[in-house]
mmCIF file of C-alpha atoms in Angstrom:
data_model
loop_
_atom_site.group_PDB
_atom_site.id
_atom_site.type_symbol
_atom_site.label_atom_id
_atom_site.label_comp_id
_atom_site.label_asym_id
_atom_site.label_seq_id
_atom_site.Cartn_x
_atom_site.Cartn_y
_atom_site.Cartn_z
ATOM 1 C CA MET X 1 -0.006 0.008 -0.009
ATOM 2 C CA THR X 2 1.426 3.376 -1.073
ATOM 3 C CA GLY X 3 2.166 6.232 1.350
ATOM 4 C CA PHE X 4 -0.505 8.289 -0.276
ATOM 5 C CA ALA X 5 -3.090 5.589 0.330
ATOM 6 C CA VAL X 6 -2.027 5.414 3.984
ATOM 7 C CA LEU X 7 -2.331 9.225 4.259
ATOM 8 C CA LEU X 8 -5.850 9.138 2.712
ATOM 9 C CA ILE X 9 -6.966 6.342 5.070
ATOM 10 C CA VAL X 10 -5.608 7.884 8.331
ATOM 11 C CA VAL X 11 -7.142 11.330 7.592
ATOM 12 C CA ALA X 12 -10.395 9.657 6.617
ATOM 13 C CA ALA X 13 -10.385 7.567 9.808
ATOM 14 C CA PHE X 14 -10.038 10.754 11.917
ATOM 15 C CA ILE X 15 -12.761 12.561 9.999
ATOM 16 C CA HIS X 16 -15.033 9.576 10.238
ATOM 17 C CA ALA X 17 -14.711 9.295 14.042
ATOM 18 C CA SER X 18 -15.317 13.092 14.299
ATOM 19 C CA TRP X 19 -18.615 13.042 12.390
ATOM 20 C CA ASN X 20 -19.733 10.018 14.379
ATOM 21 C CA PHE X 21 -19.028 11.965 17.586
ATOM 22 C CA LEU X 22 -21.141 14.827 16.319
ATOM 23 C CA ALA X 23 -23.938 12.503 15.270
ATOM 24 C CA LYS X 24 -23.871 10.781 18.733
ATOM 25 C CA ARG X 25 -24.049 14.284 20.348
ATOM 26 C CA ALA X 26 -27.024 15.202 18.170
ATOM 27 C CA GLY X 27 -28.861 11.898 18.676
ATOM 28 C CA GLY X 28 -31.571 12.996 16.271
ATOM 29 C CA GLY X 29 -32.695 9.767 14.710
ATOM 30 C CA ALA X 30 -34.206 9.674 11.202
ATOM 31 C CA ALA X 31 -34.906 13.434 11.177
ATOM 32 C CA PHE X 32 -31.234 14.091 11.720
ATOM 33 C CA VAL X 33 -30.240 11.534 9.074
ATOM 34 C CA TRP X 34 -32.446 13.294 6.481
ATOM 35 C CA LEU X 35 -31.165 16.741 7.561
ATOM 36 C CA PHE X 36 -27.477 16.039 7.181
ATOM 37 C CA GLY X 37 -28.117 14.045 3.990
ATOM 38 C CA ALA X 38 -29.929 17.019 2.493
ATOM 39 C CA VAL X 39 -27.020 19.248 3.568
ATOM 40 C CA SER X 40 -24.521 16.933 1.912
ATOM 41 C CA ALA X 41 -26.456 16.646 -1.306
ATOM 42 C CA LEU X 42 -26.850 20.403 -1.515
ATOM 43 C CA LEU X 43 -23.232 21.340 -0.709
ATOM 44 C CA TYR X 44 -21.647 18.740 -2.932
ATOM 45 C CA THR X 45 -23.853 19.276 -5.968
ATOM 46 C CA PRO X 46 -21.676 21.932 -7.576
ATOM 47 C CA LEU X 47 -18.535 19.748 -7.257
ATOM 48 C CA ALA X 48 -20.414 16.604 -8.584
ATOM 49 C CA VAL X 49 -21.858 18.564 -11.558
ATOM 50 C CA ALA X 50 -18.450 20.041 -12.396
ATOM 51 C CA LEU X 51 -16.788 16.636 -12.239
ATOM 52 C CA ILE X 52 -19.411 15.060 -14.477
ATOM 53 C CA PHE X 53 -19.065 17.951 -16.962
ATOM 54 C CA LEU X 54 -15.303 17.822 -17.001
ATOM 55 C CA GLN X 55 -14.690 14.054 -16.969
ATOM 56 C CA SER X 56 -17.891 12.804 -18.720
ATOM 57 C CA PRO X 57 -17.909 9.434 -16.882
ATOM 58 C CA HIS X 58 -20.146 6.774 -18.319
ATOM 59 C CA LEU X 59 -23.369 6.638 -16.285
ATOM 60 C CA GLY X 60 -25.490 3.997 -17.836
ATOM 61 C CA LEU X 61 -28.148 1.805 -16.321
ATOM 62 C CA MET X 62 -25.660 -0.388 -14.483
ATOM 63 C CA GLU X 63 -23.914 2.645 -12.951
ATOM 64 C CA LEU X 64 -27.162 4.248 -11.886
ATOM 65 C CA THR X 65 -28.312 0.903 -10.383
ATOM 66 C CA PHE X 66 -25.204 0.768 -8.263
ATOM 67 C CA ILE X 67 -25.635 4.373 -7.172
ATOM 68 C CA PHE X 68 -29.141 3.721 -6.105
ATOM 69 C CA GLY X 69 -28.170 0.513 -4.370
ATOM 70 C CA SER X 70 -25.525 2.403 -2.428
ATOM 71 C CA ALA X 71 -28.142 4.943 -1.403
ATOM 72 C CA ALA X 72 -30.421 2.200 -0.076
ATOM 73 C CA ILE X 73 -27.725 0.414 1.884
ATOM 74 C CA HIS X 74 -26.475 3.699 3.369
ATOM 75 C CA ALA X 75 -29.933 4.781 4.285
ATOM 76 C CA VAL X 76 -30.406 1.700 6.407
ATOM 77 C CA TYR X 77 -26.869 2.009 7.754
ATOM 78 C CA PHE X 78 -27.340 5.555 9.011
ATOM 79 C CA LEU X 79 -30.679 4.831 10.553
ATOM 80 C CA MET X 80 -29.388 1.798 12.405
ATOM 81 C CA LEU X 81 -26.277 3.789 13.570
ATOM 82 C CA GLN X 82 -28.382 6.604 14.895
ATOM 83 C CA ARG X 83 -30.590 4.083 16.723
ATOM 84 C CA GLY X 84 -27.520 2.587 18.248
ATOM 85 C CA TYR X 85 -26.314 6.029 19.446
ATOM 86 C CA ARG X 86 -29.639 6.656 21.035
ATOM 87 C CA VAL X 87 -29.387 3.593 23.298
ATOM 88 C CA GLY X 88 -25.607 3.156 23.755
ATOM 89 C CA ASP X 89 -22.314 4.943 24.237
ATOM 90 C CA LEU X 90 -20.167 6.126 21.236
ATOM 91 C CA SER X 91 -17.274 4.188 22.660
ATOM 92 C CA LEU X 92 -19.459 0.967 22.597
ATOM 93 C CA VAL X 93 -21.473 1.213 19.514
ATOM 94 C CA TYR X 94 -18.799 2.746 17.190
ATOM 95 C CA PRO X 95 -16.092 0.100 17.670
ATOM 96 C CA LEU X 96 -18.653 -2.695 17.493
ATOM 97 C CA ALA X 97 -19.967 -1.342 14.155
ATOM 98 C CA ARG X 98 -16.533 -0.633 12.704
ATOM 99 C CA GLY X 99 -14.816 -3.866 13.987
ATOM 100 C CA THR X 100 -17.378 -6.479 12.969
ATOM 101 C CA GLY X 101 -17.488 -5.589 9.225
ATOM 102 C CA PRO X 102 -14.256 -7.528 8.331
ATOM 103 C CA LEU X 103 -15.166 -10.413 10.576
ATOM 104 C CA LEU X 104 -18.563 -10.766 8.869
ATOM 105 C CA SER X 105 -16.917 -10.600 5.469
ATOM 106 C CA VAL X 106 -14.741 -13.613 6.363
ATOM 107 C CA LEU X 107 -17.723 -15.609 7.755
ATOM 108 C CA ALA X 108 -19.702 -14.842 4.518
ATOM 109 C CA ALA X 109 -16.683 -16.008 2.444
ATOM 110 C CA ILE X 110 -16.635 -19.312 4.388
ATOM 111 C CA ALA X 111 -20.413 -19.813 4.170
ATOM 112 C CA PHE X 112 -21.165 -18.748 0.589
ATOM 113 C CA PHE X 113 -17.898 -19.045 -1.329
ATOM 114 C CA ALA X 114 -16.314 -22.098 0.389
ATOM 115 C CA GLU X 115 -13.181 -20.144 1.183
ATOM 116 C CA ARG X 116 -10.737 -21.609 3.705
ATOM 117 C CA PRO X 117 -9.044 -18.853 5.601
ATOM 118 C CA SER X 118 -5.479 -19.367 7.037
ATOM 119 C CA THR X 119 -4.740 -20.035 10.740
ATOM 120 C CA LEU X 120 -3.619 -16.353 11.047
ATOM 121 C CA ALA X 121 -6.944 -15.170 9.634
ATOM 122 C CA LEU X 122 -8.843 -17.414 12.068
ATOM 123 C CA ILE X 123 -6.793 -16.068 14.978
ATOM 124 C CA GLY X 124 -7.644 -12.526 13.826
ATOM 125 C CA ALA X 125 -11.324 -13.487 13.787
ATOM 126 C CA GLY X 126 -10.946 -14.877 17.244
ATOM 127 C CA LEU X 127 -9.365 -11.580 18.473
ATOM 128 C CA ILE X 128 -12.256 -9.592 17.003
ATOM 129 C CA VAL X 129 -14.782 -11.881 18.710
ATOM 130 C CA ALA X 130 -12.921 -11.410 22.062
ATOM 131 C CA GLY X 131 -12.836 -7.646 21.624
ATOM 132 C CA VAL X 132 -16.625 -7.551 20.768
ATOM 133 C CA PHE X 133 -17.395 -9.746 23.772
ATOM 134 C CA ALA X 134 -15.277 -7.447 26.126
ATOM 135 C CA LEU X 135 -17.005 -4.366 24.816
ATOM 136 C CA ALA X 136 -20.438 -5.933 25.039
ATOM 137 C CA THR X 137 -20.068 -7.225 28.578
ATOM 138 C CA GLY X 138 -17.895 -4.479 30.095
ATOM 139 C CA GLY X 139 -15.286 -7.058 31.051
ATOM 140 C CA GLY X 140 -17.031 -7.960 34.295
ATOM 141 C CA THR X 141 -17.493 -11.392 35.745
ATOM 142 C CA ASN X 142 -21.226 -11.194 35.658
ATOM 143 C CA TRP X 143 -21.219 -11.001 31.873
ATOM 144 C CA ARG X 144 -24.821 -12.216 31.376
ATOM 145 C CA ARG X 145 -26.236 -9.227 33.229
ATOM 146 C CA ALA X 146 -23.895 -6.836 31.423
ATOM 147 C CA LEU X 147 -24.817 -8.322 28.027
ATOM 148 C CA ILE X 148 -28.527 -8.003 28.751
ATOM 149 C CA GLY X 149 -28.032 -4.409 29.915
ATOM 150 C CA ASN X 150 -26.297 -3.578 26.599
ATOM 151 C CA GLN X 151 -28.449 -5.851 24.465
ATOM 152 C CA ARG X 152 -29.997 -3.199 22.209
ATOM 153 C CA ALA X 153 -26.729 -1.245 21.728
ATOM 154 C CA VAL X 154 -24.813 -4.356 20.925
ATOM 155 C CA GLY X 155 -27.481 -5.493 18.472
ATOM 156 C CA TYR X 156 -27.483 -2.206 16.598
ATOM 157 C CA GLY X 157 -23.687 -2.131 16.603
ATOM 158 C CA LEU X 158 -23.445 -5.586 15.071
ATOM 159 C CA LEU X 159 -26.175 -4.933 12.588
ATOM 160 C CA THR X 160 -24.470 -1.731 11.481
ATOM 161 C CA GLY X 161 -21.221 -3.673 11.031
ATOM 162 C CA GLY X 162 -22.995 -5.999 8.652
ATOM 163 C CA LEU X 163 -24.221 -3.048 6.610
ATOM 164 C CA ILE X 164 -20.672 -1.634 6.541
ATOM 165 C CA ALA X 165 -19.444 -4.850 5.016
ATOM 166 C CA CYS X 166 -22.232 -4.703 2.481
ATOM 167 C CA TYR X 167 -21.649 -1.193 1.312
ATOM 168 C CA THR X 168 -17.906 -1.585 1.289
ATOM 169 C CA LEU X 169 -18.007 -4.489 -1.154
ATOM 170 C CA TRP X 170 -20.838 -2.785 -3.197
ATOM 171 C CA ASP X 171 -19.069 0.545 -3.578
ATOM 172 C CA THR X 172 -15.651 -1.004 -4.179
ATOM 173 C CA TYR X 173 -17.131 -2.621 -7.282
ATOM 174 C CA ALA X 174 -18.716 0.633 -8.312
ATOM 175 C CA VAL X 175 -15.499 2.735 -8.240
ATOM 176 C CA SER X 176 -12.935 0.064 -9.275
ATOM 177 C CA VAL X 177 -14.830 -1.922 -11.904
ATOM 178 C CA LEU X 178 -17.589 0.414 -13.126
ATOM 179 C CA LEU X 179 -15.219 3.403 -12.665
ATOM 180 C CA ILE X 180 -17.821 5.665 -11.168
ATOM 181 C CA PRO X 181 -15.868 8.678 -9.772
ATOM 182 C CA PRO X 182 -15.848 8.504 -5.964
ATOM 183 C CA LEU X 183 -17.280 12.020 -5.604
ATOM 184 C CA VAL X 184 -20.123 11.260 -8.012
ATOM 185 C CA LEU X 185 -20.940 7.949 -6.327
ATOM 186 C CA ASP X 186 -21.017 9.484 -2.862
ATOM 187 C CA TRP X 187 -23.070 12.497 -4.022
ATOM 188 C CA GLY X 188 -25.523 10.274 -5.864
ATOM 189 C CA SER X 189 -25.799 7.989 -2.775
ATOM 190 C CA ASN X 190 -26.424 11.036 -0.489
ATOM 191 C CA PHE X 191 -29.037 12.425 -2.886
ATOM 192 C CA GLY X 192 -30.797 9.058 -3.242
ATOM 193 C CA ARG X 193 -30.684 8.436 0.515
ATOM 194 C CA THR X 194 -32.323 11.826 1.146
ATOM 195 C CA LEU X 195 -35.090 10.966 -1.251
ATOM 196 C CA LEU X 196 -35.645 7.645 0.403
ATOM 197 C CA VAL X 197 -35.958 9.198 3.896
ATOM 198 C CA SER X 198 -37.979 12.145 2.639
ATOM 199 C CA PRO X 199 -41.431 10.561 3.215
ATOM 200 C CA TYR X 200 -40.608 10.229 6.894
ATOM 201 C CA ALA X 201 -39.100 13.679 7.073
ATOM 202 C CA LEU X 202 -42.163 15.284 5.453
ATOM 203 C CA SER X 203 -44.561 13.562 7.826
ATOM 204 C CA HIS X 204 -42.412 14.474 10.847
ATOM 205 C CA TRP X 205 -41.446 17.997 9.732
ATOM 206 C CA HIS X 206 -41.628 19.241 13.309
ATOM 207 C CA GLU X 207 -38.792 16.926 14.235
ATOM 208 C CA VAL X 208 -36.708 18.135 11.324
ATOM 209 C CA ARG X 209 -37.317 21.722 12.393
ATOM 210 C CA MET X 210 -36.447 20.915 16.006
ATOM 211 C CA GLN X 211 -33.214 19.203 14.943
ATOM 212 C CA TRP X 212 -32.248 22.193 12.773
ATOM 213 C CA ARG X 213 -32.937 24.551 15.655
ATOM 214 C CA LEU X 214 -31.040 22.499 18.261
ATOM 215 C CA HIS X 215 -28.356 20.857 16.285
ATOM 216 C CA ARG X 216 -27.749 23.074 13.143
ATOM 217 C CA PHE X 217 -23.942 22.996 13.658
ATOM 218 C CA GLU X 218 -23.881 19.201 13.942
ATOM 219 C CA ALA X 219 -26.057 18.761 10.834
ATOM 220 C CA ILE X 220 -23.843 21.095 8.728
ATOM 221 C CA ALA X 221 -20.616 19.600 10.038
ATOM 222 C CA VAL X 222 -21.705 15.970 9.541
ATOM 223 C CA GLY X 223 -23.073 16.965 6.122
ATOM 224 C CA ILE X 224 -19.567 18.116 5.143
ATOM 225 C CA LEU X 225 -17.412 15.649 6.990
ATOM 226 C CA CYS X 226 -19.280 12.403 6.305
ATOM 227 C CA PRO X 227 -19.032 12.562 2.525
ATOM 228 C CA LEU X 228 -15.439 13.869 2.724
ATOM 229 C CA SER X 229 -14.260 10.941 4.839
ATOM 230 C CA TYR X 230 -15.852 8.339 2.482
ATOM 231 C CA ILE X 231 -14.666 10.095 -0.670
ATOM 232 C CA LEU X 232 -11.117 9.740 0.659
ATOM 233 C CA VAL X 233 -11.601 6.089 1.247
ATOM 234 C CA LEU X 234 -13.223 5.528 -2.147
ATOM 235 C CA THR X 235 -10.286 7.309 -3.707
ATOM 236 C CA ALA X 236 -7.888 4.995 -1.988
ATOM 237 C CA LEU X 237 -9.992 1.944 -3.178
ATOM 238 C CA VAL X 238 -9.494 3.091 -6.836
ATOM 239 C CA PHE X 239 -5.847 2.075 -6.746
ATOM 240 C CA THR X 240 -5.550 -0.047 -3.527
ATOM 241 C CA PRO X 241 -7.023 -3.555 -2.862
ATOM 242 C CA VAL X 242 -10.044 -3.486 -0.584
ATOM 243 C CA SER X 243 -8.413 -6.193 1.569
ATOM 244 C CA TYR X 244 -5.850 -3.437 2.581
ATOM 245 C CA VAL X 245 -8.081 -0.428 2.788
ATOM 246 C CA ALA X 246 -10.966 -1.971 4.796
ATOM 247 C CA PRO X 247 -8.844 -3.139 7.734
ATOM 248 C CA ALA X 248 -6.521 -0.091 7.755
ATOM 249 C CA ARG X 249 -9.431 2.441 8.064
ATOM 250 C CA GLU X 250 -10.554 0.732 11.259
ATOM 251 C CA ILE X 251 -7.941 2.752 13.134
ATOM 252 C CA SER X 252 -10.969 5.083 13.486
ATOM 253 C CA ILE X 253 -12.058 2.721 16.271
ATOM 254 C CA VAL X 254 -9.311 4.105 18.589
ATOM 255 C CA PHE X 255 -10.250 7.739 17.632
ATOM 256 C CA GLY X 256 -13.927 6.998 18.423
ATOM 257 C CA ILE X 257 -13.228 5.535 21.814
ATOM 258 C CA LEU X 258 -10.936 8.448 22.788
ATOM 259 C CA MET X 259 -13.587 10.964 21.748
ATOM 260 C CA GLY X 260 -16.291 9.129 23.625
ATOM 261 C CA ALA X 261 -14.134 9.038 26.814
ATOM 262 C CA HIS X 262 -12.649 12.533 26.785
ATOM 263 C CA LEU X 263 -15.473 14.553 25.051
ATOM 264 C CA LEU X 264 -18.562 12.681 26.174
ATOM 265 C CA ALA X 265 -17.270 11.558 29.613
ATOM 266 C CA GLU X 266 -18.050 7.898 28.886
ATOM 267 C CA GLU X 267 -16.602 5.387 31.342
ATOM 268 C CA GLY X 268 -14.472 2.272 30.828
ATOM 269 C CA LEU X 269 -11.691 3.845 28.774
ATOM 270 C CA ARG X 270 -8.966 1.306 29.672
ATOM 271 C CA LEU X 271 -11.108 -1.733 28.965
ATOM 272 C CA ARG X 272 -12.519 -0.288 25.782
ATOM 273 C CA LEU X 273 -9.061 0.686 24.475
ATOM 274 C CA THR X 274 -7.763 -2.780 25.244
ATOM 275 C CA ALA X 275 -10.661 -4.334 23.404
ATOM 276 C CA ALA X 276 -10.217 -1.948 20.454
ATOM 277 C CA ALA X 277 -6.513 -2.894 20.278
ATOM 278 C CA ALA X 278 -7.468 -6.559 20.139
ATOM 279 C CA MET X 279 -9.935 -5.840 17.403
ATOM 280 C CA VAL X 280 -7.494 -3.772 15.329
ATOM 281 C CA ALA X 281 -4.903 -6.595 15.752
ATOM 282 C CA GLY X 282 -7.438 -9.060 14.636
ATOM 283 C CA ILE X 283 -8.415 -6.951 11.600
ATOM 284 C CA ILE X 284 -4.700 -6.708 10.598
ATOM 285 C CA ALA X 285 -4.383 -10.508 10.903
ATOM 286 C CA LEU X 286 -7.458 -10.991 8.710
ATOM 287 C CA SER X 287 -6.032 -8.731 5.999
ATOM 288 C CA ILE X 288 -2.586 -10.539 6.091
ATOM 289 C CA GLY X 289 -3.997 -14.037 6.446
#
């Protein structure tokens, strides 16, 4: 992996953790998802239109299908993520969501493609499972009670991780095989996601207005930072294998836990950092194995 790809991924990881911190602080649910999606679509329209005009990328039926598919997957992803943030800590939900994507990809490969991962990859999967278990239970001896207490947050975190695995594979094909420019793909996905969530927003317009009144800064910031972080990742995917990019970008787990502990005063920093370190090591082992 080139130094430029590493730079793109590290910067994207920090930006990604930052917008998740802001989304957790807003805690606005579907209304907030629609709001920052609309902001993203509006602000990035001039750049997307200019890029389409200058580069004239091929946008046929297949390309448009993948853009719409990306919008649908991302819509569910953002809604599940916001639900998770409503019931759980940032430093719990975020690493669960970010860490389980590579693990689920390996399990899917074993189940559906008859792949046989190496011993190192299986060790990596075991480290991720151990990290997930530690985060979910709080590391205490009475793990059943802790797991039940965090049941909803853990469920949303794991579900979001599955959606991350889905959109990573889907969007990788879009930018590396169909050659859809990353900026155009992300803008189209944001625009399509906003349309999909619009029926809810229109029927709950009072919630949208309240979110704009209370969390205008967060909506604008997430609307800018969320596409920016993913465009950087998609750019890296154009010339770097997904098996390198997907694990490397999970360094954002550490950023997310530190933000949750120091900016949101969430407890359990030492345990959650230890669990995150195990998960990152496991993800690296998966990518190597």
